[in-house]
Amino acid sequence: MTFYLGLTGGIATGKSTASRILKELGCQVIDSDLIAHQQAEVGQVSWQRILEEFGPDFFNEDKSLNRKKLGQYVFANPKALAKLSEITQGEVLKEVQKQMKDSQASVCVIDVPLLFEAGWQDYFDAVLLIAAPEEVELDRLMKRDSLSEAEAKRRMQVQLPLGEKRLLASYVLENTGTIEELRDKLSNLLKTIA
């Protein structure tokens, strides 16, 4: 029987690294961001709905979605972000649930950046939160995405505070050390659930 582990974290806490490590440790990983990107490709349902809602200004000459431009807009406009989430989340959830149903793995990890914000926690047997101190998160985000401090803070404020996520998660792993330390923590966690 498959154990379904939701994986989330604050922005730039190391969730993607944890996801990669879990895959290396033998888990199946369903990446909700990848699914969302696929569904926003030219001609797909989400692409069409984004075009209808936001207009052609957020698309490149080849009709592909200009993710950076749309991201800058929605992270500065909470109503627009809510609308974008409404457009994409339902379709993403359908595909995530299909892949979960098809899983043959003993542990299936579902990587969902905004898991608690979307209210998806009840779809999984447990939820793992990858956490880091806010100042580490801010520094990593600014470096990773070449953002100003103000832009990075705006993106962080869209998410539930890590303190609230800690209360909702089944497991919390602090990612303040090396990748090897994170690997050890994840390996030990898998021993308790698999």
PDB file of C-alpha atoms in Angstrom:
ATOM      1  CA  MET A   1       0.000   0.000   0.000  1.00  0.00           C
ATOM      2  CA  THR A   2       1.253   3.460  -0.910  1.00  0.00           C
ATOM      3  CA  PHE A   3       1.962   6.083   1.739  1.00  0.00           C
ATOM      4  CA  TYR A   4       1.153   9.548   0.362  1.00  0.00           C
ATOM      5  CA  LEU A   5       3.444  12.241   1.776  1.00  0.00           C
ATOM      6  CA  GLY A   6       2.661  15.866   0.978  1.00  0.00           C
ATOM      7  CA  LEU A   7       5.829  17.956   0.785  1.00  0.00           C
ATOM      8  CA  THR A   8       5.818  21.705   1.297  1.00  0.00           C
ATOM      9  CA  GLY A   9       7.923  24.506   2.693  1.00  0.00           C
ATOM     10  CA  GLY A  10       8.362  28.211   2.799  1.00  0.00           C
ATOM     11  CA  ILE A  11       9.644  29.791  -0.386  1.00  0.00           C
ATOM     12  CA  ALA A  12      13.409  29.114  -0.707  1.00  0.00           C
ATOM     13  CA  THR A  13      13.611  26.830   2.348  1.00  0.00           C
ATOM     14  CA  GLY A  14      14.995  23.933   0.285  1.00  0.00           C
ATOM     15  CA  LYS A  15      11.822  22.064  -0.636  1.00  0.00           C
ATOM     16  CA  SER A  16      13.026  21.393  -4.192  1.00  0.00           C
ATOM     17  CA  THR A  17      16.296  19.992  -2.858  1.00  0.00           C
ATOM     18  CA  ALA A  18      14.338  17.781  -0.446  1.00  0.00           C
ATOM     19  CA  SER A  19      12.143  16.635  -3.327  1.00  0.00           C
ATOM     20  CA  ARG A  20      15.194  15.671  -5.397  1.00  0.00           C
ATOM     21  CA  ILE A  21      16.755  13.803  -2.453  1.00  0.00           C
ATOM     22  CA  LEU A  22      13.523  11.905  -1.757  1.00  0.00           C
ATOM     23  CA  LYS A  23      13.470  10.802  -5.396  1.00  0.00           C
ATOM     24  CA  GLU A  24      17.092   9.648  -5.087  1.00  0.00           C
ATOM     25  CA  LEU A  25      16.084   7.707  -1.944  1.00  0.00           C
ATOM     26  CA  GLY A  26      13.524   5.748  -3.977  1.00  0.00           C
ATOM     27  CA  CYS A  27      10.298   7.683  -3.531  1.00  0.00           C
ATOM     28  CA  GLN A  28       8.029   8.513  -6.412  1.00  0.00           C
ATOM     29  CA  VAL A  29       7.709  12.308  -6.606  1.00  0.00           C
ATOM     30  CA  ILE A  30       4.734  14.081  -8.140  1.00  0.00           C
ATOM     31  CA  ASP A  31       5.685  17.708  -8.817  1.00  0.00           C
ATOM     32  CA  SER A  32       2.615  19.962  -8.787  1.00  0.00           C
ATOM     33  CA  ASP A  33       4.631  22.925 -10.136  1.00  0.00           C
ATOM     34  CA  LEU A  34       5.731  20.873 -13.144  1.00  0.00           C
ATOM     35  CA  ILE A  35       2.121  19.859 -13.754  1.00  0.00           C
ATOM     36  CA  ALA A  36       1.043  23.518 -13.514  1.00  0.00           C
ATOM     37  CA  HIS A  37       3.751  24.502 -16.036  1.00  0.00           C
ATOM     38  CA  GLN A  38       2.650  21.763 -18.452  1.00  0.00           C
ATOM     39  CA  GLN A  39      -0.965  22.852 -18.157  1.00  0.00           C
ATOM     40  CA  ALA A  40      -0.007  26.478 -18.949  1.00  0.00           C
ATOM     41  CA  GLU A  41       1.726  25.556 -22.217  1.00  0.00           C
ATOM     42  CA  VAL A  42       0.346  27.071 -25.412  1.00  0.00           C
ATOM     43  CA  GLY A  43      -3.137  25.775 -26.170  1.00  0.00           C
ATOM     44  CA  GLN A  44      -3.693  23.963 -22.857  1.00  0.00           C
ATOM     45  CA  VAL A  45      -6.758  24.665 -20.688  1.00  0.00           C
ATOM     46  CA  SER A  46      -4.957  26.779 -18.068  1.00  0.00           C
ATOM     47  CA  TRP A  47      -3.110  28.726 -20.801  1.00  0.00           C
ATOM     48  CA  GLN A  48      -6.432  29.601 -22.453  1.00  0.00           C
ATOM     49  CA  ARG A  49      -8.048  30.661 -19.175  1.00  0.00           C
ATOM     50  CA  ILE A  50      -5.023  32.793 -18.191  1.00  0.00           C
ATOM     51  CA  LEU A  51      -5.145  34.493 -21.592  1.00  0.00           C
ATOM     52  CA  GLU A  52      -8.869  35.197 -21.177  1.00  0.00           C
ATOM     53  CA  GLU A  53      -8.468  36.523 -17.638  1.00  0.00           C
ATOM     54  CA  PHE A  54      -5.215  38.493 -17.858  1.00  0.00           C
ATOM     55  CA  GLY A  55      -4.963  39.381 -21.558  1.00  0.00           C
ATOM     56  CA  PRO A  56      -2.146  39.161 -24.122  1.00  0.00           C
ATOM     57  CA  ASP A  57       0.233  41.501 -22.244  1.00  0.00           C
ATOM     58  CA  PHE A  58       1.448  38.532 -20.164  1.00  0.00           C
ATOM     59  CA  PHE A  59       2.429  36.421 -23.169  1.00  0.00           C
ATOM     60  CA  ASN A  60       5.541  36.317 -25.336  1.00  0.00           C
ATOM     61  CA  GLU A  61       5.599  36.742 -29.121  1.00  0.00           C
ATOM     62  CA  ASP A  62       5.477  32.955 -29.557  1.00  0.00           C
ATOM     63  CA  LYS A  63       2.257  32.961 -27.445  1.00  0.00           C
ATOM     64  CA  SER A  64       3.971  31.248 -24.501  1.00  0.00           C
ATOM     65  CA  LEU A  65       3.189  32.547 -21.042  1.00  0.00           C
ATOM     66  CA  ASN A  66       5.639  35.165 -19.763  1.00  0.00           C
ATOM     67  CA  ARG A  67       5.872  33.686 -16.264  1.00  0.00           C
ATOM     68  CA  LYS A  68       8.213  36.349 -14.929  1.00  0.00           C
ATOM     69  CA  LYS A  69       5.952  39.228 -15.989  1.00  0.00           C
ATOM     70  CA  LEU A  70       2.813  37.484 -14.735  1.00  0.00           C
ATOM     71  CA  GLY A  71       4.574  36.595 -11.462  1.00  0.00           C
ATOM     72  CA  GLN A  72       5.628  40.193 -10.852  1.00  0.00           C
ATOM     73  CA  TYR A  73       2.048  41.321 -11.452  1.00  0.00           C
ATOM     74  CA  VAL A  74       0.226  38.748  -9.325  1.00  0.00           C
ATOM     75  CA  PHE A  75       2.629  38.940  -6.378  1.00  0.00           C
ATOM     76  CA  ALA A  76       1.955  42.680  -6.235  1.00  0.00           C
ATOM     77  CA  ASN A  77      -1.812  42.210  -6.653  1.00  0.00           C
ATOM     78  CA  PRO A  78      -3.492  39.772  -4.204  1.00  0.00           C
ATOM     79  CA  LYS A  79      -6.786  39.638  -6.149  1.00  0.00           C
ATOM     80  CA  ALA A  80      -4.927  38.714  -9.325  1.00  0.00           C
ATOM     81  CA  LEU A  81      -2.961  36.042  -7.456  1.00  0.00           C
ATOM     82  CA  ALA A  82      -6.199  34.582  -6.086  1.00  0.00           C
ATOM     83  CA  LYS A  83      -7.663  34.506  -9.609  1.00  0.00           C
ATOM     84  CA  LEU A  84      -4.564  32.816 -11.038  1.00  0.00           C
ATOM     85  CA  SER A  85      -4.701  30.217  -8.254  1.00  0.00           C
ATOM     86  CA  GLU A  86      -8.383  29.613  -8.947  1.00  0.00           C
ATOM     87  CA  ILE A  87      -7.627  29.071 -12.641  1.00  0.00           C
ATOM     88  CA  THR A  88      -4.784  26.622 -12.120  1.00  0.00           C
ATOM     89  CA  GLN A  89      -5.411  24.714  -8.873  1.00  0.00           C
ATOM     90  CA  GLY A  90      -8.421  22.649  -9.925  1.00  0.00           C
ATOM     91  CA  GLU A  91      -6.738  21.287 -13.044  1.00  0.00           C
ATOM     92  CA  VAL A  92      -3.491  20.616 -11.185  1.00  0.00           C
ATOM     93  CA  LEU A  93      -5.319  18.771  -8.391  1.00  0.00           C
ATOM     94  CA  LYS A  94      -7.103  16.515 -10.904  1.00  0.00           C
ATOM     95  CA  GLU A  95      -3.774  15.475 -12.449  1.00  0.00           C
ATOM     96  CA  VAL A  96      -2.086  15.060  -9.043  1.00  0.00           C
ATOM     97  CA  GLN A  97      -4.896  12.767  -7.889  1.00  0.00           C
ATOM     98  CA  LYS A  98      -4.705  10.748 -11.122  1.00  0.00           C
ATOM     99  CA  GLN A  99      -0.949  10.222 -10.655  1.00  0.00           C
ATOM    100  CA  MET A 100      -1.456   9.340  -6.973  1.00  0.00           C
ATOM    101  CA  LYS A 101      -4.043   6.722  -7.932  1.00  0.00           C
ATOM    102  CA  ASP A 102      -1.619   5.228 -10.475  1.00  0.00           C
ATOM    103  CA  SER A 103       1.310   5.121  -8.023  1.00  0.00           C
ATOM    104  CA  GLN A 104       2.914   1.763  -7.288  1.00  0.00           C
ATOM    105  CA  ALA A 105       5.567   3.187  -4.937  1.00  0.00           C
ATOM    106  CA  SER A 106       5.672   2.437  -1.217  1.00  0.00           C
ATOM    107  CA  VAL A 107       6.115   6.183  -0.587  1.00  0.00           C
ATOM    108  CA  CYS A 108       4.688   8.695  -3.026  1.00  0.00           C
ATOM    109  CA  VAL A 109       5.761  12.292  -2.347  1.00  0.00           C
ATOM    110  CA  ILE A 110       3.533  15.058  -3.646  1.00  0.00           C
ATOM    111  CA  ASP A 111       5.526  18.297  -3.908  1.00  0.00           C
ATOM    112  CA  VAL A 112       3.117  21.238  -3.434  1.00  0.00           C
ATOM    113  CA  PRO A 113       4.638  24.666  -2.658  1.00  0.00           C
ATOM    114  CA  LEU A 114       1.355  26.181  -1.419  1.00  0.00           C
ATOM    115  CA  LEU A 115      -0.093  22.989   0.044  1.00  0.00           C
ATOM    116  CA  PHE A 116      -1.667  24.535   3.146  1.00  0.00           C
ATOM    117  CA  GLU A 117      -2.723  27.701   1.329  1.00  0.00           C
ATOM    118  CA  ALA A 118      -4.591  25.526  -1.207  1.00  0.00           C
ATOM    119  CA  GLY A 119      -6.162  23.420   1.566  1.00  0.00           C
ATOM    120  CA  TRP A 120      -4.787  20.156   0.159  1.00  0.00           C
ATOM    121  CA  GLN A 121      -3.461  18.645   3.406  1.00  0.00           C
ATOM    122  CA  ASP A 122      -6.352  16.189   3.740  1.00  0.00           C
ATOM    123  CA  TYR A 123      -5.415  14.451   0.465  1.00  0.00           C
ATOM    124  CA  PHE A 124      -2.268  12.951   2.033  1.00  0.00           C
ATOM    125  CA  ASP A 125      -1.416  10.518   4.826  1.00  0.00           C
ATOM    126  CA  ALA A 126       1.022  13.069   6.270  1.00  0.00           C
ATOM    127  CA  VAL A 127       2.615  16.397   5.398  1.00  0.00           C
ATOM    128  CA  LEU A 128       6.335  17.172   5.618  1.00  0.00           C
ATOM    129  CA  LEU A 129       7.357  20.815   6.006  1.00  0.00           C
ATOM    130  CA  ILE A 130      10.873  21.899   5.056  1.00  0.00           C
ATOM    131  CA  ALA A 131      11.648  24.961   7.181  1.00  0.00           C
ATOM    132  CA  ALA A 132      14.410  27.534   7.587  1.00  0.00           C
ATOM    133  CA  PRO A 133      14.717  30.783   9.552  1.00  0.00           C
ATOM    134  CA  GLU A 134      13.052  33.751   7.835  1.00  0.00           C
ATOM    135  CA  GLU A 135      16.335  35.609   7.303  1.00  0.00           C
ATOM    136  CA  VAL A 136      17.819  32.530   5.567  1.00  0.00           C
ATOM    137  CA  GLU A 137      14.684  32.172   3.468  1.00  0.00           C
ATOM    138  CA  LEU A 138      14.812  35.855   2.439  1.00  0.00           C
ATOM    139  CA  ASP A 139      18.512  35.726   1.538  1.00  0.00           C
ATOM    140  CA  ARG A 140      18.125  32.516  -0.491  1.00  0.00           C
ATOM    141  CA  LEU A 141      15.089  33.891  -2.348  1.00  0.00           C
ATOM    142  CA  MET A 142      16.796  37.176  -3.258  1.00  0.00           C
ATOM    143  CA  LYS A 143      19.843  35.310  -4.588  1.00  0.00           C
ATOM    144  CA  ARG A 144      17.927  32.528  -6.337  1.00  0.00           C
ATOM    145  CA  ASP A 145      15.434  34.737  -8.184  1.00  0.00           C
ATOM    146  CA  SER A 146      17.495  37.957  -8.426  1.00  0.00           C
ATOM    147  CA  LEU A 147      14.868  39.875  -6.473  1.00  0.00           C
ATOM    148  CA  SER A 148      15.086  43.033  -4.443  1.00  0.00           C
ATOM    149  CA  GLU A 149      14.413  42.683  -0.731  1.00  0.00           C
ATOM    150  CA  ALA A 150      10.968  44.298  -1.197  1.00  0.00           C
ATOM    151  CA  GLU A 151      10.031  41.906  -4.036  1.00  0.00           C
ATOM    152  CA  ALA A 152      11.224  38.887  -2.047  1.00  0.00           C
ATOM    153  CA  LYS A 153       9.284  39.963   1.046  1.00  0.00           C
ATOM    154  CA  ARG A 154       6.123  40.409  -1.061  1.00  0.00           C
ATOM    155  CA  ARG A 155       6.445  36.849  -2.316  1.00  0.00           C
ATOM    156  CA  MET A 156       7.039  35.535   1.176  1.00  0.00           C
ATOM    157  CA  GLN A 157       3.975  37.387   2.511  1.00  0.00           C
ATOM    158  CA  VAL A 158       1.712  35.554   0.048  1.00  0.00           C
ATOM    159  CA  GLN A 159       2.364  32.336   1.954  1.00  0.00           C
ATOM    160  CA  LEU A 160       1.155  31.354   5.382  1.00  0.00           C
ATOM    161  CA  PRO A 161       3.851  32.194   7.921  1.00  0.00           C
ATOM    162  CA  LEU A 162       6.155  29.244   8.625  1.00  0.00           C
ATOM    163  CA  GLY A 163       5.026  29.313  12.264  1.00  0.00           C
ATOM    164  CA  GLU A 164       1.464  28.478  11.182  1.00  0.00           C
ATOM    165  CA  LYS A 165       2.660  25.826   8.749  1.00  0.00           C
ATOM    166  CA  ARG A 166       4.670  24.188  11.551  1.00  0.00           C
ATOM    167  CA  LEU A 167       1.435  23.705  13.522  1.00  0.00           C
ATOM    168  CA  LEU A 168      -0.308  22.097  10.535  1.00  0.00           C
ATOM    169  CA  ALA A 169       2.502  19.784   9.388  1.00  0.00           C
ATOM    170  CA  SER A 170       2.886  16.162  10.478  1.00  0.00           C
ATOM    171  CA  TYR A 171       6.686  16.420  10.261  1.00  0.00           C
ATOM    172  CA  VAL A 172       9.018  19.441  10.246  1.00  0.00           C
ATOM    173  CA  LEU A 173      12.630  19.257   9.081  1.00  0.00           C
ATOM    174  CA  GLU A 174      14.875  22.269   9.632  1.00  0.00           C
ATOM    175  CA  ASN A 175      17.057  22.918   6.594  1.00  0.00           C
ATOM    176  CA  THR A 176      19.840  25.043   8.025  1.00  0.00           C
ATOM    177  CA  GLY A 177      22.826  22.792   7.371  1.00  0.00           C
ATOM    178  CA  THR A 178      24.403  20.996   4.432  1.00  0.00           C
ATOM    179  CA  ILE A 179      22.664  18.975   1.738  1.00  0.00           C
ATOM    180  CA  GLU A 180      24.127  15.825   3.322  1.00  0.00           C
ATOM    181  CA  GLU A 181      22.555  16.742   6.664  1.00  0.00           C
ATOM    182  CA  LEU A 182      19.204  17.214   4.924  1.00  0.00           C
ATOM    183  CA  ARG A 183      19.652  13.857   3.175  1.00  0.00           C
ATOM    184  CA  ASP A 184      20.282  12.167   6.553  1.00  0.00           C
ATOM    185  CA  LYS A 185      17.174  13.764   8.070  1.00  0.00           C
ATOM    186  CA  LEU A 186      15.032  12.674   5.100  1.00  0.00           C
ATOM    187  CA  SER A 187      16.463   9.155   5.149  1.00  0.00           C
ATOM    188  CA  ASN A 188      15.672   8.821   8.850  1.00  0.00           C
ATOM    189  CA  LEU A 189      12.137  10.132   8.287  1.00  0.00           C
ATOM    190  CA  LEU A 190      11.520   7.562   5.547  1.00  0.00           C
ATOM    191  CA  LYS A 191      12.531   4.783   7.954  1.00  0.00           C
ATOM    192  CA  THR A 192       9.734   5.855  10.303  1.00  0.00           C
ATOM    193  CA  ILE A 193       6.994   5.976   7.647  1.00  0.00           C
ATOM    194  CA  ALA A 194       7.926   3.307   5.075  1.00  0.00           C
TER     195      ALA A 194
END
